[in-house]
Amino acid sequence: MLLKRIAAVDFSVLNPDMIRKMSALEVKSADTYDKDGYPMEAGLMDPHLGVINPGLRCKTCGQKMKTCPGHFGVIELVRPVLHSQFSKKVEELLQATCKECGRVMLPDEKIKELQEHVKKTGADLTKYVISKARAVKKCQHCNAQKLQMLWDSPTNFYYNKLRIYPTQIREWIEKIPEDELALFGYSLERIRPEWFVLTVLPVPPITIRPSITLETGIKSEDDLTHKLVDIIRINQRLKDNIDAGAPQLIIEDLWDLLQYHVTTFFDNNIAQLPPARHRSGRALRTLVQRLKGKRGRFRYNLTGKRVNFAARSIITPDPYISINELGIPESIAEELTVPEFVTKWNIEEIKKLVKETDKAAYLVRPNESRKRITPENRAEVVKEIEQGFRIERQIMDGDIVLFNRQPSLHRLSMLAHKAKIVPYRTFRINPIVCKPYNADFDGDEMNMHVPQTEEGKTEAKQLMYVQNQTISPRYGAPVIILDEDGVSGTFVLTLKSTKFPREEAMRILYDSGIDEIPSPDLGKEYSGKLIFSTLLPKNLNIEFRTKTCKALQATKKCEKCVKDRCEYDSYLKIKNGKLLCGVVDAAALGEGKGKLVDALAREYPSDVIAEFYKKLLRIAVTLITMKGMTVGIDEYETSEATVKVKEDSIKREMEEAEALVEKFRDKTLEHIPGRTLEESFEINMLRLGARTKDAVEKHIMKERIENILSEKPKLNTIVMVVSGARGSATNLTNVSGFWGQANVREGRPRRGFKGRLIALNEKNDVGALAGGFISRNFVEGMDAKQYFYHSMGGRQGEVDTGVSTKVSGYLYRRLANALKDLVVNNDLTVRTANKNIIQYSYGEDGVFPMHTIKGMPISIKRAHELGKKE
Amino acid sequence: MPVEKVSMHYLVPKHEIVPSEKVDEFLRKFGVERDAMPKILEKDPAAIEIGAKKGDIIKITRASHTAGEAVYFRAVI
């Protein structure tokens, strides 16, 4: 509903007459309370200025504390002072006008011309006028000589090196003709710049500077009140001195002091002035300080919102709860409540809850009167409970709560969980939901919120429940996925070589909550694939090439894919919920590519995937615990064959590098199009390094991968690499091959001494070994030189992560803030909060990525597969 | 070289004025007034070229990553 549209907001300056008119009282006394504790008449705490005591009535408007808005008072300043926040504006005027006649120091025609321009365009010509007037020596209107005008920030002005006082400044500004003020951007009807010289000071209502009574009975005044006391006191002294005919010097001193107090009343943090301090030595928090900065009114109170029914704690993992559940510590559950409405269907349950437990905290009657439920009055309360009443009870298992981790960068940073009350003091989440939150357990804290209405609870469950969010709304592929040990474990489980005797099979299945054991498929033994199949829905059909297939391709080249007859067990086929062949790895489970979980999430009700994940993680964890997944130093020892390959490759590299250097020196090196000789040389050196490392990497993988195909595979790093759980071939090469070329800023490290990287090298040696090539690995350890090269690259990595998180974080924030109110409406238009159109059809095609397959509306291939299902 | 017509440039999408008899239908379809629509200046080179005047609605047809071809409407101010 749109009642009124705001067309414009106009900021202006208060007219002194206006200040007098809006004030309820002229404040004359510097005292606040008399010795009996009553406010002084015409003092700073006069009840005409508003009420801060509950029960009392305002002497101006007659309303009570909650309704009286407070009323301004006024201080008549004996001598005018400058408003420090406007002294820049005052300076501009004084620079460009004549002290004698007040006219702008430009020729008449020029003024006319500029006025026309302002009228037409509304431009602010202040800067231009000042720069033109600067060159002028004499006023063109009254012929008076122009003398130097100096501004000593914040409030002192000198003309011809003589101090000019606010009275004089005011007279000067008053002389400036109205139509010439337009050149400085002033709208004549609204602002006269002489108001920048204060003759009268508004006193803010008591309501914005309330005094507080400490437990000891001593009244403590607000900082603003303290400042006003100073102003009034000096004002009074100045008056007395003037009346008594004191010497000019004393009067000027007092005048300056009054100026200081008024200036610090507005802003107590001006560079040139010492801040006014409290008796304790603390700087006073005056008007500007109240508004400015992180803890100021805007960012702290207006933009920063606080909520009730929230909790925050450290998170720890619990693979034994469902992905939908959130373990809530008892101590938190005892503090937070949800309302439960008494109806004829639940009245008995609620009575039981009140009678037998201490979980009910309050009884709320239909007239909103509340009663605390204690062990003593339980019986009484139970008798009172009727339909239409409401109780507020602690959160219990099954309640819907929201869970959030900052930074909330996407929709999935806040999800709805089902509460499960657990002992100890941390929030417990299933490690599978770490991904959307981007959480880990190295001390991360997260926030929980408890929806208080039926609408809230329902909406949260429908829209934000974890199991409904497994597909990313951003790119239409799985985001809630198994990772690390989950993938490794599943991979090991589904290896061809994995089989269990009956006892082990029973233990694994029982651990995952399955209490029926299928009949064995390998004589008396059970294959891992059979156990995995128990988790699948009975009508699931899917087939695809596994991640392992890609890893194997480096070494075993198949002429043509034979699909489900793959001899390396690298083609996955599920028929009627039975895993017939293939290992389950990142291609089935991984983020953005997991074809199996993608199918489960899309083609079945969402509790299927929740169940699947819960059971699979348990099986994977149990299995990996049983079998033990570990590494030893021997795993990383370089085999003789590898050492040979490595040495040969490096030797070849050295020779080739030598040749390149030679060509570079003779300038016979072939240029890469668009590059200089030097650039071409560098690029060639880099490519050479990469090629050498590639060769060794291939060899290492070839050697290690045999482990997986063997009858009794060792569970170590290669399992993680091949299954896509963690790590890469490059990581392995770094450990047991060699590091290769160190990289700084997309090139070989360059900066260091003149003509060389480090003092160990010959000057002007551009060869591989002097340019950051590292021929050794982590197991061998590097020599000092190579270690230093490595550190150069390492340092850059460290700096990059720091800088890029900072920069991209801020960019993202700005984008998110700019777009946060945009909504896709039912007609698919994207509109702002006030219904202005941004797009006529969301994303120009009206497609919601969450309901697509990786951004494509339909996958023809999958549609075919589904067609074959029946 | 000065370009005579901006529409000759390959990056400038097709601009055309929505015929006045269709304007009401359009506004009703999206439930908007002109001030809630994206705007285009009367002095925009593309608007000048097709002779659009204040109050007209311009239909812009352009290539789109997602939809192949997308239409957009701007009110001339």
PDB file of N, CA, C and O in Angstrom, chain A residues 5 827 829 831 834-841 843-845, chain B residues 26 30-32 35-38 62 64 66-67 70 72-73:
ATOM      1  N   ARG A   5       4.256   9.406  -1.690  1.00  0.00           N
ATOM      2  CA  ARG A   5       5.584   9.180  -2.229  1.00  0.00           C
ATOM      3  C   ARG A   5       6.463  10.357  -1.836  1.00  0.00           C
ATOM      4  O   ARG A   5       6.060  11.515  -1.993  1.00  0.00           O
ATOM      5  N   ASP A 827       4.744 -12.488 -12.023  1.00  0.00           N
ATOM      6  CA  ASP A 827       4.737 -12.370 -13.477  1.00  0.00           C
ATOM      7  C   ASP A 827       6.150 -12.446 -14.043  1.00  0.00           C
ATOM      8  O   ASP A 827       6.382 -12.088 -15.188  1.00  0.00           O
ATOM      9  N   THR A 829       8.606 -10.591 -13.525  1.00  0.00           N
ATOM     10  CA  THR A 829       9.358  -9.341 -13.602  1.00  0.00           C
ATOM     11  C   THR A 829      10.211  -9.206 -12.343  1.00  0.00           C
ATOM     12  O   THR A 829       9.838  -9.669 -11.272  1.00  0.00           O
ATOM     13  N   ARG A 831      11.587  -6.590  -9.718  1.00  0.00           N
ATOM     14  CA  ARG A 831      11.247  -5.224  -9.330  1.00  0.00           C
ATOM     15  C   ARG A 831      11.921  -4.827  -8.031  1.00  0.00           C
ATOM     16  O   ARG A 831      12.256  -5.664  -7.208  1.00  0.00           O
ATOM     17  N   ASN A 834       9.925  -0.525  -4.336  1.00  0.00           N
ATOM     18  CA  ASN A 834       8.739   0.265  -4.691  1.00  0.00           C
ATOM     19  C   ASN A 834       8.228  -0.050  -6.089  1.00  0.00           C
ATOM     20  O   ASN A 834       7.664   0.793  -6.767  1.00  0.00           O
ATOM     21  N   LYS A 835       8.440  -1.282  -6.487  1.00  0.00           N
ATOM     22  CA  LYS A 835       7.813  -1.854  -7.685  1.00  0.00           C
ATOM     23  C   LYS A 835       8.286  -1.235  -8.998  1.00  0.00           C
ATOM     24  O   LYS A 835       7.588  -1.290 -10.000  1.00  0.00           O
ATOM     25  N   ASN A 836       9.473  -0.643  -8.977  1.00  0.00           N
ATOM     26  CA  ASN A 836      10.034  -0.207 -10.254  1.00  0.00           C
ATOM     27  C   ASN A 836      10.616  -1.418 -10.972  1.00  0.00           C
ATOM     28  O   ASN A 836      11.240  -2.275 -10.354  1.00  0.00           O
ATOM     29  N   ILE A 837      10.421  -1.455 -12.267  1.00  0.00           N
ATOM     30  CA  ILE A 837      10.855  -2.630 -13.021  1.00  0.00           C
ATOM     31  C   ILE A 837      12.358  -2.579 -13.310  1.00  0.00           C
ATOM     32  O   ILE A 837      12.893  -1.538 -13.693  1.00  0.00           O
ATOM     33  N   ILE A 838      13.018  -3.685 -13.079  1.00  0.00           N
ATOM     34  CA  ILE A 838      14.437  -3.813 -13.424  1.00  0.00           C
ATOM     35  C   ILE A 838      14.583  -4.717 -14.647  1.00  0.00           C
ATOM     36  O   ILE A 838      15.302  -4.410 -15.580  1.00  0.00           O
ATOM     37  N   GLN A 839      13.903  -5.849 -14.612  1.00  0.00           N
ATOM     38  CA  GLN A 839      13.900  -6.750 -15.763  1.00  0.00           C
ATOM     39  C   GLN A 839      12.460  -7.145 -16.044  1.00  0.00           C
ATOM     40  O   GLN A 839      11.671  -7.326 -15.128  1.00  0.00           O
ATOM     41  N   TYR A 840      12.130  -7.341 -17.313  1.00  0.00           N
ATOM     42  CA  TYR A 840      10.771  -7.719 -17.655  1.00  0.00           C
ATOM     43  C   TYR A 840      10.555  -9.218 -17.512  1.00  0.00           C
ATOM     44  O   TYR A 840       9.441  -9.701 -17.401  1.00  0.00           O
ATOM     45  N   SER A 841      11.660  -9.976 -17.547  1.00  0.00           N
ATOM     46  CA  SER A 841      11.567 -11.402 -17.305  1.00  0.00           C
ATOM     47  C   SER A 841      12.875 -11.787 -16.638  1.00  0.00           C
ATOM     48  O   SER A 841      13.943 -11.463 -17.155  1.00  0.00           O
ATOM     49  N   GLY A 843      16.251 -12.726 -15.539  1.00  0.00           N
ATOM     50  CA  GLY A 843      17.397 -13.247 -16.283  1.00  0.00           C
ATOM     51  C   GLY A 843      17.183 -13.251 -17.781  1.00  0.00           C
ATOM     52  O   GLY A 843      17.868 -13.932 -18.511  1.00  0.00           O
ATOM     53  N   GLU A 844      16.192 -12.519 -18.218  1.00  0.00           N
ATOM     54  CA  GLU A 844      15.783 -12.383 -19.621  1.00  0.00           C
ATOM     55  C   GLU A 844      15.111 -13.632 -20.174  1.00  0.00           C
ATOM     56  O   GLU A 844      14.436 -13.569 -21.187  1.00  0.00           O
ATOM     57  N   ASP A 845      15.289 -14.779 -19.513  1.00  0.00           N
ATOM     58  CA  ASP A 845      14.614 -15.976 -20.017  1.00  0.00           C
ATOM     59  C   ASP A 845      13.608 -16.529 -19.003  1.00  0.00           C
ATOM     60  O   ASP A 845      12.918 -17.494 -19.281  1.00  0.00           O
TER      61      ASP A 845
ATOM     62  N   PHE B  26       0.229  -2.629 -23.126  1.00  0.00           N
ATOM     63  CA  PHE B  26       1.522  -2.954 -22.516  1.00  0.00           C
ATOM     64  C   PHE B  26       1.550  -2.582 -21.042  1.00  0.00           C
ATOM     65  O   PHE B  26       1.925  -3.376 -20.191  1.00  0.00           O
ATOM     66  N   PHE B  30       1.923  -5.277 -17.605  1.00  0.00           N
ATOM     67  CA  PHE B  30       2.915  -5.297 -16.535  1.00  0.00           C
ATOM     68  C   PHE B  30       2.457  -4.557 -15.282  1.00  0.00           C
ATOM     69  O   PHE B  30       3.171  -4.521 -14.295  1.00  0.00           O
ATOM     70  N   GLY B  31       1.269  -3.948 -15.368  1.00  0.00           N
ATOM     71  CA  GLY B  31       0.762  -3.238 -14.198  1.00  0.00           C
ATOM     72  C   GLY B  31       1.684  -2.133 -13.743  1.00  0.00           C
ATOM     73  O   GLY B  31       1.955  -1.982 -12.557  1.00  0.00           O
ATOM     74  N   VAL B  32       2.201  -1.368 -14.674  1.00  0.00           N
ATOM     75  CA  VAL B  32       3.110  -0.287 -14.305  1.00  0.00           C
ATOM     76  C   VAL B  32       2.673   1.041 -14.896  1.00  0.00           C
ATOM     77  O   VAL B  32       1.912   1.095 -15.853  1.00  0.00           O
ATOM     78  N   ASP B  35       6.530   5.972 -14.787  1.00  0.00           N
ATOM     79  CA  ASP B  35       7.598   6.346 -13.851  1.00  0.00           C
ATOM     80  C   ASP B  35       8.187   5.147 -13.111  1.00  0.00           C
ATOM     81  O   ASP B  35       9.207   5.275 -12.459  1.00  0.00           O
ATOM     82  N   ALA B  36       7.554   3.979 -13.220  1.00  0.00           N
ATOM     83  CA  ALA B  36       8.131   2.797 -12.579  1.00  0.00           C
ATOM     84  C   ALA B  36       8.941   1.968 -13.568  1.00  0.00           C
ATOM     85  O   ALA B  36       9.450   0.915 -13.235  1.00  0.00           O
ATOM     86  N   MET B  37       9.043   2.481 -14.789  1.00  0.00           N
ATOM     87  CA  MET B  37       9.762   1.728 -15.830  1.00  0.00           C
ATOM     88  C   MET B  37      11.196   2.220 -15.950  1.00  0.00           C
ATOM     89  O   MET B  37      11.515   3.324 -15.546  1.00  0.00           O
ATOM     90  N   PRO B  38      12.041   1.405 -16.550  1.00  0.00           N
ATOM     91  CA  PRO B  38      13.365   1.911 -16.907  1.00  0.00           C
ATOM     92  C   PRO B  38      13.202   3.079 -17.880  1.00  0.00           C
ATOM     93  O   PRO B  38      12.242   3.120 -18.640  1.00  0.00           O
ATOM     94  N   ARG B  62      17.337  -7.156 -28.023  1.00  0.00           N
ATOM     95  CA  ARG B  62      18.777  -7.354 -28.031  1.00  0.00           C
ATOM     96  C   ARG B  62      19.150  -8.808 -27.799  1.00  0.00           C
ATOM     97  O   ARG B  62      18.355  -9.602 -27.316  1.00  0.00           O
ATOM     98  N   SER B  64      20.821 -11.958 -26.070  1.00  0.00           N
ATOM     99  CA  SER B  64      20.911 -12.297 -24.655  1.00  0.00           C
ATOM    100  C   SER B  64      21.648 -13.611 -24.478  1.00  0.00           C
ATOM    101  O   SER B  64      21.474 -14.555 -25.249  1.00  0.00           O
ATOM    102  N   THR B  66      21.220 -15.707 -22.083  1.00  0.00           N
ATOM    103  CA  THR B  66      20.371 -16.763 -21.572  1.00  0.00           C
ATOM    104  C   THR B  66      19.207 -17.072 -22.500  1.00  0.00           C
ATOM    105  O   THR B  66      18.866 -18.226 -22.686  1.00  0.00           O
ATOM    106  N   ALA B  67      18.611 -16.035 -23.065  1.00  0.00           N
ATOM    107  CA  ALA B  67      17.379 -16.263 -23.800  1.00  0.00           C
ATOM    108  C   ALA B  67      17.573 -16.199 -25.310  1.00  0.00           C
ATOM    109  O   ALA B  67      16.625 -16.371 -26.062  1.00  0.00           O
ATOM    110  N   ALA B  70      16.216 -11.024 -26.268  1.00  0.00           N
ATOM    111  CA  ALA B  70      15.373 -10.542 -25.177  1.00  0.00           C
ATOM    112  C   ALA B  70      14.814  -9.174 -25.532  1.00  0.00           C
ATOM    113  O   ALA B  70      15.467  -8.382 -26.212  1.00  0.00           O
ATOM    114  N   TYR B  72      13.130  -5.497 -24.127  1.00  0.00           N
ATOM    115  CA  TYR B  72      13.207  -4.617 -22.976  1.00  0.00           C
ATOM    116  C   TYR B  72      12.422  -3.366 -23.349  1.00  0.00           C
ATOM    117  O   TYR B  72      12.341  -3.027 -24.529  1.00  0.00           O
ATOM    118  N   PHE B  73      11.839  -2.730 -22.361  1.00  0.00           N
ATOM    119  CA  PHE B  73      11.061  -1.536 -22.652  1.00  0.00           C
ATOM    120  C   PHE B  73      11.534  -0.372 -21.819  1.00  0.00           C
ATOM    121  O   PHE B  73      11.805  -0.528 -20.632  1.00  0.00           O
TER     122      PHE B  73
END
